[in-house]
Amino acid sequence: MNSDEKVCVRREVGEQHLAGLMELFGSAWWMADRTVEEARLILRESDIVVVLVDSSHDGIVGFARVLTDYAHVALVLDVVVTPELRGSGYGGVLLDAIVQNPQLSQVRSIELVCQPELVPFYSRWGFTDQVGSSLLMRRSTDPSLVH
């Protein structure tokens, strides 16, 4: 627990926090249309889940998850902080919890996708957009994700 901020880092989302998670998902363009059923599937199938809960009101204020093979690659997904607290350091708490997670200590490459304006934020944890000639490619059934 971060005593200064009264935020607990948790590794799972209990049923009592599912509504709060859905509200948090609704605050980010890339996950605003997720259903409760999809959220349950995401939580069940993600390898690592990091949740920030404000102990003063037991509400979710941040979330991130990781998919990994625990050896070669880990993919950080869905890093989000409640809108009114963005810029207050909670994103850093999420990233610290991920990059310092002992389960990821032997993983060769931790990767993520972000918007260009967030590159300086993620670079503080050693992430770089200098990835050789690699390109992000996508096959999607969601037309909003393909331009």
PDB file of C-alpha atoms in Angstrom:
ATOM      1  CA  MET A   1       0.000   0.000   0.000  1.00  0.00           C
ATOM      2  CA  ASN A   2       1.198   3.452  -0.855  1.00  0.00           C
ATOM      3  CA  SER A   3       0.652   5.259   2.459  1.00  0.00           C
ATOM      4  CA  ASP A   4       0.933   8.736   0.920  1.00  0.00           C
ATOM      5  CA  GLU A   5      -1.823   8.075  -1.586  1.00  0.00           C
ATOM      6  CA  LYS A   6      -3.818   5.408   0.295  1.00  0.00           C
ATOM      7  CA  VAL A   7      -3.789   3.175  -2.767  1.00  0.00           C
ATOM      8  CA  CYS A   8      -3.557  -0.592  -2.535  1.00  0.00           C
ATOM      9  CA  VAL A   9      -2.019  -2.580  -5.367  1.00  0.00           C
ATOM     10  CA  ARG A  10      -4.022  -5.751  -5.920  1.00  0.00           C
ATOM     11  CA  ARG A  11      -3.585  -8.688  -8.278  1.00  0.00           C
ATOM     12  CA  GLU A  12      -7.228  -9.429  -8.957  1.00  0.00           C
ATOM     13  CA  VAL A  13     -10.587  -7.757  -9.413  1.00  0.00           C
ATOM     14  CA  GLY A  14     -13.252  -9.108  -7.098  1.00  0.00           C
ATOM     15  CA  GLU A  15     -16.880  -9.242  -8.125  1.00  0.00           C
ATOM     16  CA  GLN A  16     -17.537  -6.255  -5.822  1.00  0.00           C
ATOM     17  CA  HIS A  17     -15.193  -4.153  -8.004  1.00  0.00           C
ATOM     18  CA  LEU A  18     -16.481  -5.249 -11.407  1.00  0.00           C
ATOM     19  CA  ALA A  19     -18.815  -2.249 -11.783  1.00  0.00           C
ATOM     20  CA  GLY A  20     -15.930   0.085 -10.952  1.00  0.00           C
ATOM     21  CA  LEU A  21     -13.735  -1.661 -13.502  1.00  0.00           C
ATOM     22  CA  MET A  22     -16.438  -1.236 -16.145  1.00  0.00           C
ATOM     23  CA  GLU A  23     -16.629   2.471 -15.318  1.00  0.00           C
ATOM     24  CA  LEU A  24     -12.849   2.727 -15.672  1.00  0.00           C
ATOM     25  CA  PHE A  25     -12.977   0.853 -18.989  1.00  0.00           C
ATOM     26  CA  GLY A  26     -15.650   3.295 -20.149  1.00  0.00           C
ATOM     27  CA  SER A  27     -13.258   6.203 -19.603  1.00  0.00           C
ATOM     28  CA  ALA A  28     -10.801   5.048 -22.286  1.00  0.00           C
ATOM     29  CA  TRP A  29     -11.617   5.106 -26.004  1.00  0.00           C
ATOM     30  CA  TRP A  30     -10.059   1.723 -26.760  1.00  0.00           C
ATOM     31  CA  MET A  31     -12.119  -0.184 -24.221  1.00  0.00           C
ATOM     32  CA  ALA A  32     -15.275   1.871 -23.745  1.00  0.00           C
ATOM     33  CA  ASP A  33     -17.442  -0.674 -25.543  1.00  0.00           C
ATOM     34  CA  ARG A  34     -16.380  -3.714 -23.504  1.00  0.00           C
ATOM     35  CA  THR A  35     -19.115  -5.770 -21.910  1.00  0.00           C
ATOM     36  CA  VAL A  36     -19.150  -7.278 -18.428  1.00  0.00           C
ATOM     37  CA  GLU A  37     -18.796 -10.725 -20.002  1.00  0.00           C
ATOM     38  CA  GLU A  38     -15.721  -9.570 -21.933  1.00  0.00           C
ATOM     39  CA  ALA A  39     -14.269  -8.039 -18.765  1.00  0.00           C
ATOM     40  CA  ARG A  40     -14.681 -11.325 -16.907  1.00  0.00           C
ATOM     41  CA  LEU A  41     -12.968 -13.173 -19.772  1.00  0.00           C
ATOM     42  CA  ILE A  42     -10.135 -10.621 -19.861  1.00  0.00           C
ATOM     43  CA  LEU A  43      -9.591 -10.985 -16.117  1.00  0.00           C
ATOM     44  CA  ARG A  44      -9.667 -14.769 -16.241  1.00  0.00           C
ATOM     45  CA  GLU A  45      -7.316 -15.119 -19.226  1.00  0.00           C
ATOM     46  CA  SER A  46      -4.735 -12.429 -18.424  1.00  0.00           C
ATOM     47  CA  ASP A  47      -1.515 -13.749 -16.913  1.00  0.00           C
ATOM     48  CA  ILE A  48      -0.944 -10.781 -14.607  1.00  0.00           C
ATOM     49  CA  VAL A  49      -3.511  -8.223 -13.450  1.00  0.00           C
ATOM     50  CA  VAL A  50      -2.645  -5.058 -11.529  1.00  0.00           C
ATOM     51  CA  VAL A  51      -5.448  -3.082  -9.917  1.00  0.00           C
ATOM     52  CA  LEU A  52      -5.166   0.107  -7.898  1.00  0.00           C
ATOM     53  CA  VAL A  53      -7.843   0.489  -5.246  1.00  0.00           C
ATOM     54  CA  ASP A  54      -8.278   3.678  -3.240  1.00  0.00           C
ATOM     55  CA  SER A  55      -8.680   2.454   0.329  1.00  0.00           C
ATOM     56  CA  SER A  56     -10.624   5.551   1.369  1.00  0.00           C
ATOM     57  CA  HIS A  57     -13.636   4.498  -0.702  1.00  0.00           C
ATOM     58  CA  ASP A  58     -12.658   0.991  -1.900  1.00  0.00           C
ATOM     59  CA  GLY A  59     -12.917   2.096  -5.524  1.00  0.00           C
ATOM     60  CA  ILE A  60     -10.771   1.138  -8.499  1.00  0.00           C
ATOM     61  CA  VAL A  61      -8.580   4.027  -9.671  1.00  0.00           C
ATOM     62  CA  GLY A  62      -6.207   2.171 -11.997  1.00  0.00           C
ATOM     63  CA  PHE A  63      -5.809  -1.026 -13.983  1.00  0.00           C
ATOM     64  CA  ALA A  64      -3.307  -2.794 -16.220  1.00  0.00           C
ATOM     65  CA  ARG A  65      -2.747  -6.349 -17.364  1.00  0.00           C
ATOM     66  CA  VAL A  66      -0.053  -8.504 -18.948  1.00  0.00           C
ATOM     67  CA  LEU A  67      -0.057 -11.452 -21.331  1.00  0.00           C
ATOM     68  CA  THR A  68       3.201 -13.412 -21.241  1.00  0.00           C
ATOM     69  CA  ASP A  69       5.023 -16.687 -21.869  1.00  0.00           C
ATOM     70  CA  TYR A  70       7.286 -15.828 -18.863  1.00  0.00           C
ATOM     71  CA  ALA A  71      10.425 -16.335 -20.967  1.00  0.00           C
ATOM     72  CA  HIS A  72      10.615 -14.347 -24.190  1.00  0.00           C
ATOM     73  CA  VAL A  73       7.856 -11.765 -24.258  1.00  0.00           C
ATOM     74  CA  ALA A  74       5.331 -10.002 -22.068  1.00  0.00           C
ATOM     75  CA  LEU A  75       2.727  -7.667 -23.528  1.00  0.00           C
ATOM     76  CA  VAL A  76       1.409  -4.885 -21.297  1.00  0.00           C
ATOM     77  CA  LEU A  77      -2.199  -4.007 -22.075  1.00  0.00           C
ATOM     78  CA  ASP A  78      -4.977  -1.702 -20.928  1.00  0.00           C
ATOM     79  CA  VAL A  79      -2.988   0.674 -18.729  1.00  0.00           C
ATOM     80  CA  VAL A  80      -5.613   3.114 -17.509  1.00  0.00           C
ATOM     81  CA  VAL A  81      -6.156   5.498 -14.596  1.00  0.00           C
ATOM     82  CA  THR A  82      -9.460   7.120 -13.725  1.00  0.00           C
ATOM     83  CA  PRO A  83      -9.687  10.447 -15.622  1.00  0.00           C
ATOM     84  CA  GLU A  84      -9.705  12.753 -12.599  1.00  0.00           C
ATOM     85  CA  LEU A  85      -6.462  11.191 -11.320  1.00  0.00           C
ATOM     86  CA  ARG A  86      -4.486  11.054 -14.572  1.00  0.00           C
ATOM     87  CA  GLY A  87      -1.177  12.849 -14.153  1.00  0.00           C
ATOM     88  CA  SER A  88      -1.101  12.216 -10.398  1.00  0.00           C
ATOM     89  CA  GLY A  89       1.403   9.342 -10.420  1.00  0.00           C
ATOM     90  CA  TYR A  90      -0.970   6.388 -10.424  1.00  0.00           C
ATOM     91  CA  GLY A  91       0.143   5.323 -13.907  1.00  0.00           C
ATOM     92  CA  GLY A  92       3.644   5.121 -12.471  1.00  0.00           C
ATOM     93  CA  VAL A  93       2.410   2.899  -9.661  1.00  0.00           C
ATOM     94  CA  LEU A  94       0.898   0.557 -12.268  1.00  0.00           C
ATOM     95  CA  LEU A  95       4.112   0.474 -14.318  1.00  0.00           C
ATOM     96  CA  ASP A  96       6.274  -0.080 -11.242  1.00  0.00           C
ATOM     97  CA  ALA A  97       4.070  -3.008 -10.241  1.00  0.00           C
ATOM     98  CA  ILE A  98       4.515  -4.523 -13.693  1.00  0.00           C
ATOM     99  CA  VAL A  99       8.225  -4.018 -14.359  1.00  0.00           C
ATOM    100  CA  GLN A 100       9.137  -4.986 -10.780  1.00  0.00           C
ATOM    101  CA  ASN A 101       6.933  -8.091 -10.801  1.00  0.00           C
ATOM    102  CA  PRO A 102       9.197 -11.075  -9.979  1.00  0.00           C
ATOM    103  CA  GLN A 103       7.282 -13.230 -12.463  1.00  0.00           C
ATOM    104  CA  LEU A 104       8.586 -11.003 -15.262  1.00  0.00           C
ATOM    105  CA  SER A 105      12.191 -10.725 -14.079  1.00  0.00           C
ATOM    106  CA  GLN A 106      13.466 -13.293 -16.593  1.00  0.00           C
ATOM    107  CA  VAL A 107      11.334 -12.175 -19.540  1.00  0.00           C
ATOM    108  CA  ARG A 108      13.529 -11.038 -22.435  1.00  0.00           C
ATOM    109  CA  SER A 109      11.207  -8.332 -23.771  1.00  0.00           C
ATOM    110  CA  ILE A 110       8.334  -6.445 -22.161  1.00  0.00           C
ATOM    111  CA  GLU A 111       6.349  -4.670 -24.848  1.00  0.00           C
ATOM    112  CA  LEU A 112       3.382  -2.346 -25.164  1.00  0.00           C
ATOM    113  CA  VAL A 113       1.532  -0.216 -27.660  1.00  0.00           C
ATOM    114  CA  CYS A 114       0.779   3.405 -26.828  1.00  0.00           C
ATOM    115  CA  GLN A 115      -0.227   6.684 -28.353  1.00  0.00           C
ATOM    116  CA  PRO A 116       2.709   8.909 -29.441  1.00  0.00           C
ATOM    117  CA  GLU A 117       2.134  11.448 -26.667  1.00  0.00           C
ATOM    118  CA  LEU A 118       2.721   8.700 -24.065  1.00  0.00           C
ATOM    119  CA  VAL A 119       6.188   7.700 -25.323  1.00  0.00           C
ATOM    120  CA  PRO A 120       7.943  10.025 -22.808  1.00  0.00           C
ATOM    121  CA  PHE A 121       5.913   8.510 -19.953  1.00  0.00           C
ATOM    122  CA  TYR A 122       6.768   4.899 -20.821  1.00  0.00           C
ATOM    123  CA  SER A 123      10.406   5.709 -21.589  1.00  0.00           C
ATOM    124  CA  ARG A 124      10.890   6.357 -17.844  1.00  0.00           C
ATOM    125  CA  TRP A 125      10.706   2.551 -17.413  1.00  0.00           C
ATOM    126  CA  GLY A 126      13.087   1.821 -20.270  1.00  0.00           C
ATOM    127  CA  PHE A 127      10.492   1.363 -23.000  1.00  0.00           C
ATOM    128  CA  THR A 128      11.586   2.678 -26.385  1.00  0.00           C
ATOM    129  CA  ASP A 129       9.976   3.230 -29.743  1.00  0.00           C
ATOM    130  CA  GLN A 130      13.284   2.264 -31.376  1.00  0.00           C
ATOM    131  CA  VAL A 131      12.404  -1.332 -32.239  1.00  0.00           C
ATOM    132  CA  GLY A 132      14.381  -1.785 -35.430  1.00  0.00           C
ATOM    133  CA  SER A 133      12.309  -2.219 -38.535  1.00  0.00           C
ATOM    134  CA  SER A 134       9.414  -3.895 -36.734  1.00  0.00           C
ATOM    135  CA  LEU A 135       5.930  -2.648 -37.512  1.00  0.00           C
ATOM    136  CA  LEU A 136       2.675  -3.102 -35.673  1.00  0.00           C
ATOM    137  CA  MET A 137       0.277  -5.093 -37.833  1.00  0.00           C
ATOM    138  CA  ARG A 138      -3.350  -5.740 -37.050  1.00  0.00           C
ATOM    139  CA  ARG A 139      -6.125  -8.019 -38.201  1.00  0.00           C
ATOM    140  CA  SER A 140      -9.348  -6.870 -36.617  1.00  0.00           C
ATOM    141  CA  THR A 141     -13.086  -7.407 -36.799  1.00  0.00           C
ATOM    142  CA  ASP A 142     -13.547  -3.968 -35.219  1.00  0.00           C
ATOM    143  CA  PRO A 143     -13.660  -1.288 -37.935  1.00  0.00           C
ATOM    144  CA  SER A 144     -12.794   1.455 -35.426  1.00  0.00           C
ATOM    145  CA  LEU A 145      -9.339  -0.137 -34.984  1.00  0.00           C
ATOM    146  CA  VAL A 146      -8.456  -0.145 -38.692  1.00  0.00           C
ATOM    147  CA  HIS A 147      -8.018   3.082 -40.640  1.00  0.00           C
TER     148      HIS A 147
END
